[in-house]
Amino acid sequence: MTNNVPNLNPSREGDFFSAIRQVFRTYLSDNICTADLVQVAAISADGSLDLLPVLERVTTTGKTLNNSSDDLICGIKPFYMVGGGCEISIPVSVGDFGLLLSCKLDISNFILTHQTADVASMRQFDRSNGVFLPVDFFSEQKTGITIKRTTEETTDSVIIEASSVTITHSAGEASATISLTDSGVSIQTSADISVNATGNVDVVGADVSVTATGNANVTAASVNLGGNGGAAVARVGDTVNVGGIDGVITAGSAIVKAV
């Protein structure tokens, strides 16, 4: 008995009530499961999961009974939020934590048919009747709503806080961030920015700033600086008439250029 967690307390074996209590305690411990913290150990081709409990029991001598392959809970389906033609689903990976919720009745026929089904067996509150919810906790307080996806190559996130919304995509040294704040909209990226539209592109504002370390190219059938109805802008090489004298523009801005 030195390597086992005893079910019986010898000091409580002397009366009927203690014996009955021990029977119930043993039955509940061995036969009725509710919610367990688990970790994904393996994923099958059909998406079903093998789960391993994260809690390990300790013997009366202080030895930890490590969870092993004998403790795997196999063939569990992950559950997601789905309804009204909408869904929130995420890819589950090995190592993810979550909750295994053990249903009262055997749900295996429902899992097979995905419709109303008969109870498959008399098994109740068993871990094999369970569904997996991928959840975890954070050690620090979260002040906003975060939607985030991290892979070995990229990180994408949307963070919604009281006074801002930040959308970020990063892949290695390349990144792009759109920030919506009370002060305005900011776009920061280490790559190019492209705006394509089949209709008009209007930039209207009291103070609009566009800064680029490279080229800023505007391609359109008509480019109106200052709004519609302005006078035509002459380019280098255009013929002009100044005071009744014709001439050709031979020099212009080194920064602003027109086709």
PDB file of C-alpha atoms in Angstrom:
ATOM      1  CA  MET A   1       0.000   0.000   0.000  1.00  0.00           C
ATOM      2  CA  THR A   2       3.004   2.344   0.198  1.00  0.00           C
ATOM      3  CA  ASN A   3       2.750   3.242  -3.503  1.00  0.00           C
ATOM      4  CA  ASN A   4      -1.012   3.805  -3.572  1.00  0.00           C
ATOM      5  CA  VAL A   5      -3.343   6.504  -2.417  1.00  0.00           C
ATOM      6  CA  PRO A   6      -5.518   4.667   0.139  1.00  0.00           C
ATOM      7  CA  ASN A   7      -9.290   4.830  -0.214  1.00  0.00           C
ATOM      8  CA  LEU A   8      -9.862   3.824   3.399  1.00  0.00           C
ATOM      9  CA  ASN A   9      -9.093   5.791   6.517  1.00  0.00           C
ATOM     10  CA  PRO A  10      -8.556   3.190   9.270  1.00  0.00           C
ATOM     11  CA  SER A  11      -9.659   5.640  11.956  1.00  0.00           C
ATOM     12  CA  ARG A  12     -13.117   5.862  10.356  1.00  0.00           C
ATOM     13  CA  GLU A  13     -13.884   2.195   9.830  1.00  0.00           C
ATOM     14  CA  GLY A  14     -15.567   1.652  13.153  1.00  0.00           C
ATOM     15  CA  ASP A  15     -19.103   2.917  12.455  1.00  0.00           C
ATOM     16  CA  PHE A  16     -21.763   2.366   9.807  1.00  0.00           C
ATOM     17  CA  PHE A  17     -21.990   6.015   8.737  1.00  0.00           C
ATOM     18  CA  SER A  18     -18.261   6.221   8.008  1.00  0.00           C
ATOM     19  CA  ALA A  19     -18.407   2.987   6.022  1.00  0.00           C
ATOM     20  CA  ILE A  20     -21.333   4.244   3.899  1.00  0.00           C
ATOM     21  CA  ARG A  21     -19.577   7.581   3.374  1.00  0.00           C
ATOM     22  CA  GLN A  22     -16.485   5.750   2.166  1.00  0.00           C
ATOM     23  CA  VAL A  23     -18.573   3.682  -0.267  1.00  0.00           C
ATOM     24  CA  PHE A  24     -20.084   6.834  -1.778  1.00  0.00           C
ATOM     25  CA  ARG A  25     -16.730   8.575  -1.857  1.00  0.00           C
ATOM     26  CA  THR A  26     -15.128   5.661  -3.668  1.00  0.00           C
ATOM     27  CA  TYR A  27     -17.995   5.396  -6.155  1.00  0.00           C
ATOM     28  CA  LEU A  28     -17.955   9.107  -6.934  1.00  0.00           C
ATOM     29  CA  SER A  29     -14.179   9.110  -7.302  1.00  0.00           C
ATOM     30  CA  ASP A  30     -14.028   6.063  -9.572  1.00  0.00           C
ATOM     31  CA  ASN A  31     -17.210   6.350 -11.625  1.00  0.00           C
ATOM     32  CA  ILE A  32     -18.402   9.952 -11.908  1.00  0.00           C
ATOM     33  CA  CYS A  33     -16.418  12.620 -13.761  1.00  0.00           C
ATOM     34  CA  THR A  34     -17.395  16.249 -14.308  1.00  0.00           C
ATOM     35  CA  ALA A  35     -14.710  18.582 -15.681  1.00  0.00           C
ATOM     36  CA  ASP A  36     -11.004  17.849 -15.941  1.00  0.00           C
ATOM     37  CA  LEU A  37      -8.075  20.060 -16.877  1.00  0.00           C
ATOM     38  CA  VAL A  38      -6.302  18.263 -19.713  1.00  0.00           C
ATOM     39  CA  GLN A  39      -3.612  18.737 -22.353  1.00  0.00           C
ATOM     40  CA  VAL A  40      -3.681  17.584 -25.970  1.00  0.00           C
ATOM     41  CA  ALA A  41      -1.244  14.691 -26.392  1.00  0.00           C
ATOM     42  CA  ALA A  42      -2.077  13.619 -29.966  1.00  0.00           C
ATOM     43  CA  ILE A  43      -4.417  14.505 -32.845  1.00  0.00           C
ATOM     44  CA  SER A  44      -5.884  11.927 -35.221  1.00  0.00           C
ATOM     45  CA  ALA A  45      -6.523  12.419 -38.942  1.00  0.00           C
ATOM     46  CA  ASP A  46     -10.259  12.936 -38.299  1.00  0.00           C
ATOM     47  CA  GLY A  47      -9.559  15.657 -35.722  1.00  0.00           C
ATOM     48  CA  SER A  48     -10.321  13.573 -32.626  1.00  0.00           C
ATOM     49  CA  LEU A  49      -7.954  14.065 -29.709  1.00  0.00           C
ATOM     50  CA  ASP A  50      -5.988  12.038 -27.203  1.00  0.00           C
ATOM     51  CA  LEU A  51      -5.913  13.939 -23.924  1.00  0.00           C
ATOM     52  CA  LEU A  52      -3.762  13.635 -20.823  1.00  0.00           C
ATOM     53  CA  PRO A  53      -4.821  14.980 -17.413  1.00  0.00           C
ATOM     54  CA  VAL A  54      -2.611  17.773 -16.099  1.00  0.00           C
ATOM     55  CA  LEU A  55      -3.108  16.873 -12.437  1.00  0.00           C
ATOM     56  CA  GLU A  56      -1.051  14.058 -10.940  1.00  0.00           C
ATOM     57  CA  ARG A  57      -1.845  12.317  -7.663  1.00  0.00           C
ATOM     58  CA  VAL A  58       0.552  11.972  -4.767  1.00  0.00           C
ATOM     59  CA  THR A  59       0.897   8.913  -2.529  1.00  0.00           C
ATOM     60  CA  THR A  60       0.858   8.981   1.249  1.00  0.00           C
ATOM     61  CA  THR A  61       4.658   8.697   1.113  1.00  0.00           C
ATOM     62  CA  GLY A  62       4.944  11.837  -1.041  1.00  0.00           C
ATOM     63  CA  LYS A  63       5.680  10.068  -4.325  1.00  0.00           C
ATOM     64  CA  THR A  64       4.061  11.559  -7.450  1.00  0.00           C
ATOM     65  CA  LEU A  65       2.142   9.112  -9.616  1.00  0.00           C
ATOM     66  CA  ASN A  66       3.090  10.499 -13.031  1.00  0.00           C
ATOM     67  CA  ASN A  67       0.514  10.390 -15.794  1.00  0.00           C
ATOM     68  CA  SER A  68       1.511   8.110 -18.656  1.00  0.00           C
ATOM     69  CA  SER A  69       0.057   6.613 -21.824  1.00  0.00           C
ATOM     70  CA  ASP A  70      -2.107   4.422 -19.581  1.00  0.00           C
ATOM     71  CA  ASP A  71      -3.932   7.599 -18.476  1.00  0.00           C
ATOM     72  CA  LEU A  72      -4.738   8.843 -22.000  1.00  0.00           C
ATOM     73  CA  ILE A  73      -8.354   9.702 -22.755  1.00  0.00           C
ATOM     74  CA  CYS A  74      -8.682   8.827 -26.439  1.00  0.00           C
ATOM     75  CA  GLY A  75     -11.011   9.727 -29.290  1.00  0.00           C
ATOM     76  CA  ILE A  76     -12.425  12.959 -27.830  1.00  0.00           C
ATOM     77  CA  LYS A  77     -13.962  15.501 -30.199  1.00  0.00           C
ATOM     78  CA  PRO A  78     -13.213  19.240 -29.759  1.00  0.00           C
ATOM     79  CA  PHE A  79     -16.303  21.432 -29.425  1.00  0.00           C
ATOM     80  CA  TYR A  80     -16.597  24.995 -30.734  1.00  0.00           C
ATOM     81  CA  MET A  81     -19.144  27.817 -30.708  1.00  0.00           C
ATOM     82  CA  VAL A  82     -21.421  27.309 -33.721  1.00  0.00           C
ATOM     83  CA  GLY A  83     -24.907  28.647 -34.378  1.00  0.00           C
ATOM     84  CA  GLY A  84     -27.069  30.664 -36.748  1.00  0.00           C
ATOM     85  CA  GLY A  85     -24.710  30.097 -39.658  1.00  0.00           C
ATOM     86  CA  CYS A  86     -21.793  31.524 -37.648  1.00  0.00           C
ATOM     87  CA  GLU A  87     -18.847  29.821 -36.019  1.00  0.00           C
ATOM     88  CA  ILE A  88     -15.784  30.498 -33.897  1.00  0.00           C
ATOM     89  CA  SER A  89     -13.325  27.699 -34.561  1.00  0.00           C
ATOM     90  CA  ILE A  90      -9.591  27.412 -33.995  1.00  0.00           C
ATOM     91  CA  PRO A  91      -7.071  24.735 -34.966  1.00  0.00           C
ATOM     92  CA  VAL A  92      -6.076  22.652 -31.942  1.00  0.00           C
ATOM     93  CA  SER A  93      -2.395  21.750 -31.580  1.00  0.00           C
ATOM     94  CA  VAL A  94      -0.528  19.210 -29.474  1.00  0.00           C
ATOM     95  CA  GLY A  95       0.299  20.794 -26.132  1.00  0.00           C
ATOM     96  CA  ASP A  96      -2.842  22.940 -25.938  1.00  0.00           C
ATOM     97  CA  PHE A  97      -4.697  23.023 -22.630  1.00  0.00           C
ATOM     98  CA  GLY A  98      -8.432  22.806 -22.176  1.00  0.00           C
ATOM     99  CA  LEU A  99     -11.407  21.387 -20.313  1.00  0.00           C
ATOM    100  CA  LEU A 100     -12.754  17.879 -20.755  1.00  0.00           C
ATOM    101  CA  LEU A 101     -16.467  18.020 -19.954  1.00  0.00           C
ATOM    102  CA  SER A 102     -17.905  14.589 -19.167  1.00  0.00           C
ATOM    103  CA  CYS A 103     -21.527  14.278 -20.278  1.00  0.00           C
ATOM    104  CA  LYS A 104     -24.116  12.451 -18.200  1.00  0.00           C
ATOM    105  CA  LEU A 105     -25.013   9.971 -20.971  1.00  0.00           C
ATOM    106  CA  ASP A 106     -23.042   8.145 -23.673  1.00  0.00           C
ATOM    107  CA  ILE A 107     -22.836  10.545 -26.657  1.00  0.00           C
ATOM    108  CA  SER A 108     -20.925   8.261 -29.045  1.00  0.00           C
ATOM    109  CA  ASN A 109     -23.942   7.720 -31.374  1.00  0.00           C
ATOM    110  CA  PHE A 110     -24.431  11.469 -31.661  1.00  0.00           C
ATOM    111  CA  ILE A 111     -20.733  11.913 -32.473  1.00  0.00           C
ATOM    112  CA  LEU A 112     -21.044   9.323 -35.250  1.00  0.00           C
ATOM    113  CA  THR A 113     -24.229  10.709 -36.841  1.00  0.00           C
ATOM    114  CA  HIS A 114     -24.186  14.390 -35.819  1.00  0.00           C
ATOM    115  CA  GLN A 115     -27.944  14.253 -35.252  1.00  0.00           C
ATOM    116  CA  THR A 116     -30.421  13.146 -32.613  1.00  0.00           C
ATOM    117  CA  ALA A 117     -29.403   9.657 -31.548  1.00  0.00           C
ATOM    118  CA  ASP A 118     -30.133   6.942 -29.017  1.00  0.00           C
ATOM    119  CA  VAL A 119     -28.024   6.630 -25.885  1.00  0.00           C
ATOM    120  CA  ALA A 120     -25.261   4.221 -26.862  1.00  0.00           C
ATOM    121  CA  SER A 121     -24.804   2.543 -23.478  1.00  0.00           C
ATOM    122  CA  MET A 122     -25.596   2.790 -19.775  1.00  0.00           C
ATOM    123  CA  ARG A 123     -22.231   4.453 -19.157  1.00  0.00           C
ATOM    124  CA  GLN A 124     -22.738   7.747 -17.300  1.00  0.00           C
ATOM    125  CA  PHE A 125     -20.465  10.679 -16.409  1.00  0.00           C
ATOM    126  CA  ASP A 126     -17.537   8.847 -17.967  1.00  0.00           C
ATOM    127  CA  ARG A 127     -14.547  10.632 -19.506  1.00  0.00           C
ATOM    128  CA  SER A 128     -15.135   8.752 -22.754  1.00  0.00           C
ATOM    129  CA  ASN A 129     -18.498  10.593 -22.920  1.00  0.00           C
ATOM    130  CA  GLY A 130     -16.635  13.879 -22.853  1.00  0.00           C
ATOM    131  CA  VAL A 131     -16.058  16.807 -25.205  1.00  0.00           C
ATOM    132  CA  PHE A 132     -12.971  19.028 -25.298  1.00  0.00           C
ATOM    133  CA  LEU A 133     -13.098  22.805 -24.965  1.00  0.00           C
ATOM    134  CA  PRO A 134      -9.776  24.475 -25.847  1.00  0.00           C
ATOM    135  CA  VAL A 135      -9.312  27.073 -23.077  1.00  0.00           C
ATOM    136  CA  ASP A 136      -6.489  28.402 -20.945  1.00  0.00           C
ATOM    137  CA  PHE A 137      -5.775  31.211 -18.483  1.00  0.00           C
ATOM    138  CA  PHE A 138      -3.330  34.128 -18.401  1.00  0.00           C
ATOM    139  CA  SER A 139      -1.037  34.939 -15.514  1.00  0.00           C
ATOM    140  CA  GLU A 140      -1.530  38.660 -16.124  1.00  0.00           C
ATOM    141  CA  GLN A 141      -4.720  40.723 -16.275  1.00  0.00           C
ATOM    142  CA  LYS A 142      -6.173  41.344 -19.731  1.00  0.00           C
ATOM    143  CA  THR A 143      -7.666  44.823 -20.215  1.00  0.00           C
ATOM    144  CA  GLY A 144      -8.960  44.373 -23.766  1.00  0.00           C
ATOM    145  CA  ILE A 145     -10.486  41.860 -26.140  1.00  0.00           C
ATOM    146  CA  THR A 146      -7.750  39.944 -27.968  1.00  0.00           C
ATOM    147  CA  ILE A 147      -8.046  37.755 -31.066  1.00  0.00           C
ATOM    148  CA  LYS A 148      -4.660  36.258 -31.834  1.00  0.00           C
ATOM    149  CA  ARG A 149      -3.119  33.532 -33.959  1.00  0.00           C
ATOM    150  CA  THR A 150       0.528  32.539 -33.575  1.00  0.00           C
ATOM    151  CA  THR A 151       2.389  30.063 -35.762  1.00  0.00           C
ATOM    152  CA  GLU A 152       6.059  29.348 -36.329  1.00  0.00           C
ATOM    153  CA  GLU A 153       6.048  31.814 -39.241  1.00  0.00           C
ATOM    154  CA  THR A 154       3.578  34.579 -38.365  1.00  0.00           C
ATOM    155  CA  THR A 155       1.665  36.337 -35.620  1.00  0.00           C
ATOM    156  CA  ASP A 156      -1.679  38.004 -36.331  1.00  0.00           C
ATOM    157  CA  SER A 157      -3.690  39.843 -33.701  1.00  0.00           C
ATOM    158  CA  VAL A 158      -6.636  42.162 -33.182  1.00  0.00           C
ATOM    159  CA  ILE A 159      -6.683  43.938 -29.818  1.00  0.00           C
ATOM    160  CA  ILE A 160      -9.767  45.963 -28.878  1.00  0.00           C
ATOM    161  CA  GLU A 161      -9.374  48.261 -25.878  1.00  0.00           C
ATOM    162  CA  ALA A 162     -11.378  51.137 -24.441  1.00  0.00           C
ATOM    163  CA  SER A 163      -9.763  53.824 -26.622  1.00  0.00           C
ATOM    164  CA  SER A 164      -8.113  51.914 -29.460  1.00  0.00           C
ATOM    165  CA  VAL A 165      -8.262  49.037 -31.924  1.00  0.00           C
ATOM    166  CA  THR A 166      -4.934  47.605 -33.101  1.00  0.00           C
ATOM    167  CA  ILE A 167      -4.575  45.142 -35.982  1.00  0.00           C
ATOM    168  CA  THR A 168      -1.108  43.615 -36.409  1.00  0.00           C
ATOM    169  CA  HIS A 169       0.494  41.138 -38.794  1.00  0.00           C
ATOM    170  CA  SER A 170       4.138  40.161 -38.399  1.00  0.00           C
ATOM    171  CA  ALA A 171       6.269  37.616 -40.212  1.00  0.00           C
ATOM    172  CA  GLY A 172       9.904  37.569 -39.221  1.00  0.00           C
ATOM    173  CA  GLU A 173      11.280  41.108 -39.535  1.00  0.00           C
ATOM    174  CA  ALA A 174       8.337  42.261 -41.695  1.00  0.00           C
ATOM    175  CA  SER A 175       5.303  43.727 -39.944  1.00  0.00           C
ATOM    176  CA  ALA A 176       2.193  45.816 -40.573  1.00  0.00           C
ATOM    177  CA  THR A 177       0.062  47.583 -37.958  1.00  0.00           C
ATOM    178  CA  ILE A 178      -3.182  49.527 -38.271  1.00  0.00           C
ATOM    179  CA  SER A 179      -4.104  51.565 -35.186  1.00  0.00           C
ATOM    180  CA  LEU A 180      -7.534  53.136 -34.724  1.00  0.00           C
ATOM    181  CA  THR A 181      -7.494  55.571 -31.805  1.00  0.00           C
ATOM    182  CA  ASP A 182      -9.318  58.649 -30.565  1.00  0.00           C
ATOM    183  CA  SER A 183      -6.596  60.698 -32.308  1.00  0.00           C
ATOM    184  CA  GLY A 184      -7.088  59.096 -35.736  1.00  0.00           C
ATOM    185  CA  VAL A 185      -5.853  56.247 -37.915  1.00  0.00           C
ATOM    186  CA  SER A 186      -2.230  55.163 -38.226  1.00  0.00           C
ATOM    187  CA  ILE A 187      -0.783  52.611 -40.665  1.00  0.00           C
ATOM    188  CA  GLN A 188       2.767  51.429 -40.056  1.00  0.00           C
ATOM    189  CA  THR A 189       4.481  48.802 -42.173  1.00  0.00           C
ATOM    190  CA  SER A 190       7.928  47.694 -43.268  1.00  0.00           C
ATOM    191  CA  ALA A 191       6.461  46.644 -46.635  1.00  0.00           C
ATOM    192  CA  ASP A 192       4.622  48.460 -49.444  1.00  0.00           C
ATOM    193  CA  ILE A 193       1.127  49.957 -49.127  1.00  0.00           C
ATOM    194  CA  SER A 194      -1.236  49.536 -52.072  1.00  0.00           C
ATOM    195  CA  VAL A 195      -4.714  51.084 -52.480  1.00  0.00           C
ATOM    196  CA  ASN A 196      -6.704  49.701 -55.434  1.00  0.00           C
ATOM    197  CA  ALA A 197     -10.241  50.739 -56.333  1.00  0.00           C
ATOM    198  CA  THR A 198     -12.412  50.424 -59.446  1.00  0.00           C
ATOM    199  CA  GLY A 199     -14.098  53.705 -58.507  1.00  0.00           C
ATOM    200  CA  ASN A 200     -12.807  57.013 -57.175  1.00  0.00           C
ATOM    201  CA  VAL A 201     -10.199  57.277 -54.426  1.00  0.00           C
ATOM    202  CA  ASP A 202     -10.900  60.367 -52.302  1.00  0.00           C
ATOM    203  CA  VAL A 203      -8.540  61.616 -49.599  1.00  0.00           C
ATOM    204  CA  VAL A 204     -10.335  64.348 -47.639  1.00  0.00           C
ATOM    205  CA  GLY A 205      -9.298  65.779 -44.315  1.00  0.00           C
ATOM    206  CA  ALA A 206      -8.262  68.872 -42.407  1.00  0.00           C
ATOM    207  CA  ASP A 207      -4.768  67.476 -41.940  1.00  0.00           C
ATOM    208  CA  VAL A 208      -3.678  64.377 -43.867  1.00  0.00           C
ATOM    209  CA  SER A 209      -0.045  63.262 -43.748  1.00  0.00           C
ATOM    210  CA  VAL A 210       1.509  60.607 -46.009  1.00  0.00           C
ATOM    211  CA  THR A 211       5.153  59.780 -45.319  1.00  0.00           C
ATOM    212  CA  ALA A 212       7.196  57.266 -47.283  1.00  0.00           C
ATOM    213  CA  THR A 213      10.939  56.551 -47.267  1.00  0.00           C
ATOM    214  CA  GLY A 214      10.543  55.143 -50.800  1.00  0.00           C
ATOM    215  CA  ASN A 215       8.375  56.252 -53.698  1.00  0.00           C
ATOM    216  CA  ALA A 216       4.730  57.344 -53.404  1.00  0.00           C
ATOM    217  CA  ASN A 217       3.049  56.395 -56.687  1.00  0.00           C
ATOM    218  CA  VAL A 218      -0.444  57.616 -57.634  1.00  0.00           C
ATOM    219  CA  THR A 219      -1.812  56.058 -60.838  1.00  0.00           C
ATOM    220  CA  ALA A 220      -5.174  57.290 -62.109  1.00  0.00           C
ATOM    221  CA  ALA A 221      -6.923  58.620 -65.219  1.00  0.00           C
ATOM    222  CA  SER A 222      -7.026  62.022 -63.503  1.00  0.00           C
ATOM    223  CA  VAL A 223      -5.175  63.221 -60.417  1.00  0.00           C
ATOM    224  CA  ASN A 224      -6.712  66.326 -58.832  1.00  0.00           C
ATOM    225  CA  LEU A 225      -4.604  68.034 -56.197  1.00  0.00           C
ATOM    226  CA  GLY A 226      -6.764  70.293 -54.048  1.00  0.00           C
ATOM    227  CA  GLY A 227     -10.034  68.952 -55.466  1.00  0.00           C
ATOM    228  CA  ASN A 228     -11.946  68.873 -58.760  1.00  0.00           C
ATOM    229  CA  GLY A 229     -12.007  71.859 -61.120  1.00  0.00           C
ATOM    230  CA  GLY A 230      -8.422  73.006 -60.653  1.00  0.00           C
ATOM    231  CA  ALA A 231      -6.068  74.328 -63.325  1.00  0.00           C
ATOM    232  CA  ALA A 232      -3.825  71.938 -65.248  1.00  0.00           C
ATOM    233  CA  VAL A 233      -0.281  71.419 -63.965  1.00  0.00           C
ATOM    234  CA  ALA A 234       2.559  71.767 -66.481  1.00  0.00           C
ATOM    235  CA  ARG A 235       5.399  69.242 -66.590  1.00  0.00           C
ATOM    236  CA  VAL A 236       8.986  69.347 -67.736  1.00  0.00           C
ATOM    237  CA  GLY A 237       8.917  69.333 -71.571  1.00  0.00           C
ATOM    238  CA  ASP A 238       5.460  70.961 -71.828  1.00  0.00           C
ATOM    239  CA  THR A 239       5.055  74.046 -73.971  1.00  0.00           C
ATOM    240  CA  VAL A 240       3.919  77.117 -72.045  1.00  0.00           C
ATOM    241  CA  ASN A 241       3.107  80.704 -72.914  1.00  0.00           C
ATOM    242  CA  VAL A 242       4.291  83.356 -70.509  1.00  0.00           C
ATOM    243  CA  GLY A 243       3.428  86.969 -71.353  1.00  0.00           C
ATOM    244  CA  GLY A 244       2.747  86.079 -74.982  1.00  0.00           C
ATOM    245  CA  ILE A 245       6.074  84.318 -75.387  1.00  0.00           C
ATOM    246  CA  ASP A 246       6.079  80.564 -76.025  1.00  0.00           C
ATOM    247  CA  GLY A 247       8.619  78.363 -74.297  1.00  0.00           C
ATOM    248  CA  VAL A 248       9.326  74.893 -72.961  1.00  0.00           C
ATOM    249  CA  ILE A 249       9.647  73.981 -69.282  1.00  0.00           C
ATOM    250  CA  THR A 250      13.133  72.617 -68.788  1.00  0.00           C
ATOM    251  CA  ALA A 251      13.265  72.089 -65.012  1.00  0.00           C
ATOM    252  CA  GLY A 252      10.864  71.187 -62.226  1.00  0.00           C
ATOM    253  CA  SER A 253      10.553  69.633 -58.799  1.00  0.00           C
ATOM    254  CA  ALA A 254      12.924  66.818 -57.949  1.00  0.00           C
ATOM    255  CA  ILE A 255      10.275  65.273 -55.666  1.00  0.00           C
ATOM    256  CA  VAL A 256       6.868  65.690 -57.375  1.00  0.00           C
ATOM    257  CA  LYS A 257       6.752  64.074 -60.834  1.00  0.00           C
ATOM    258  CA  ALA A 258       3.917  63.457 -63.330  1.00  0.00           C
ATOM    259  CA  VAL A 259       3.565  61.149 -66.332  1.00  0.00           C
TER     260      VAL A 259
END
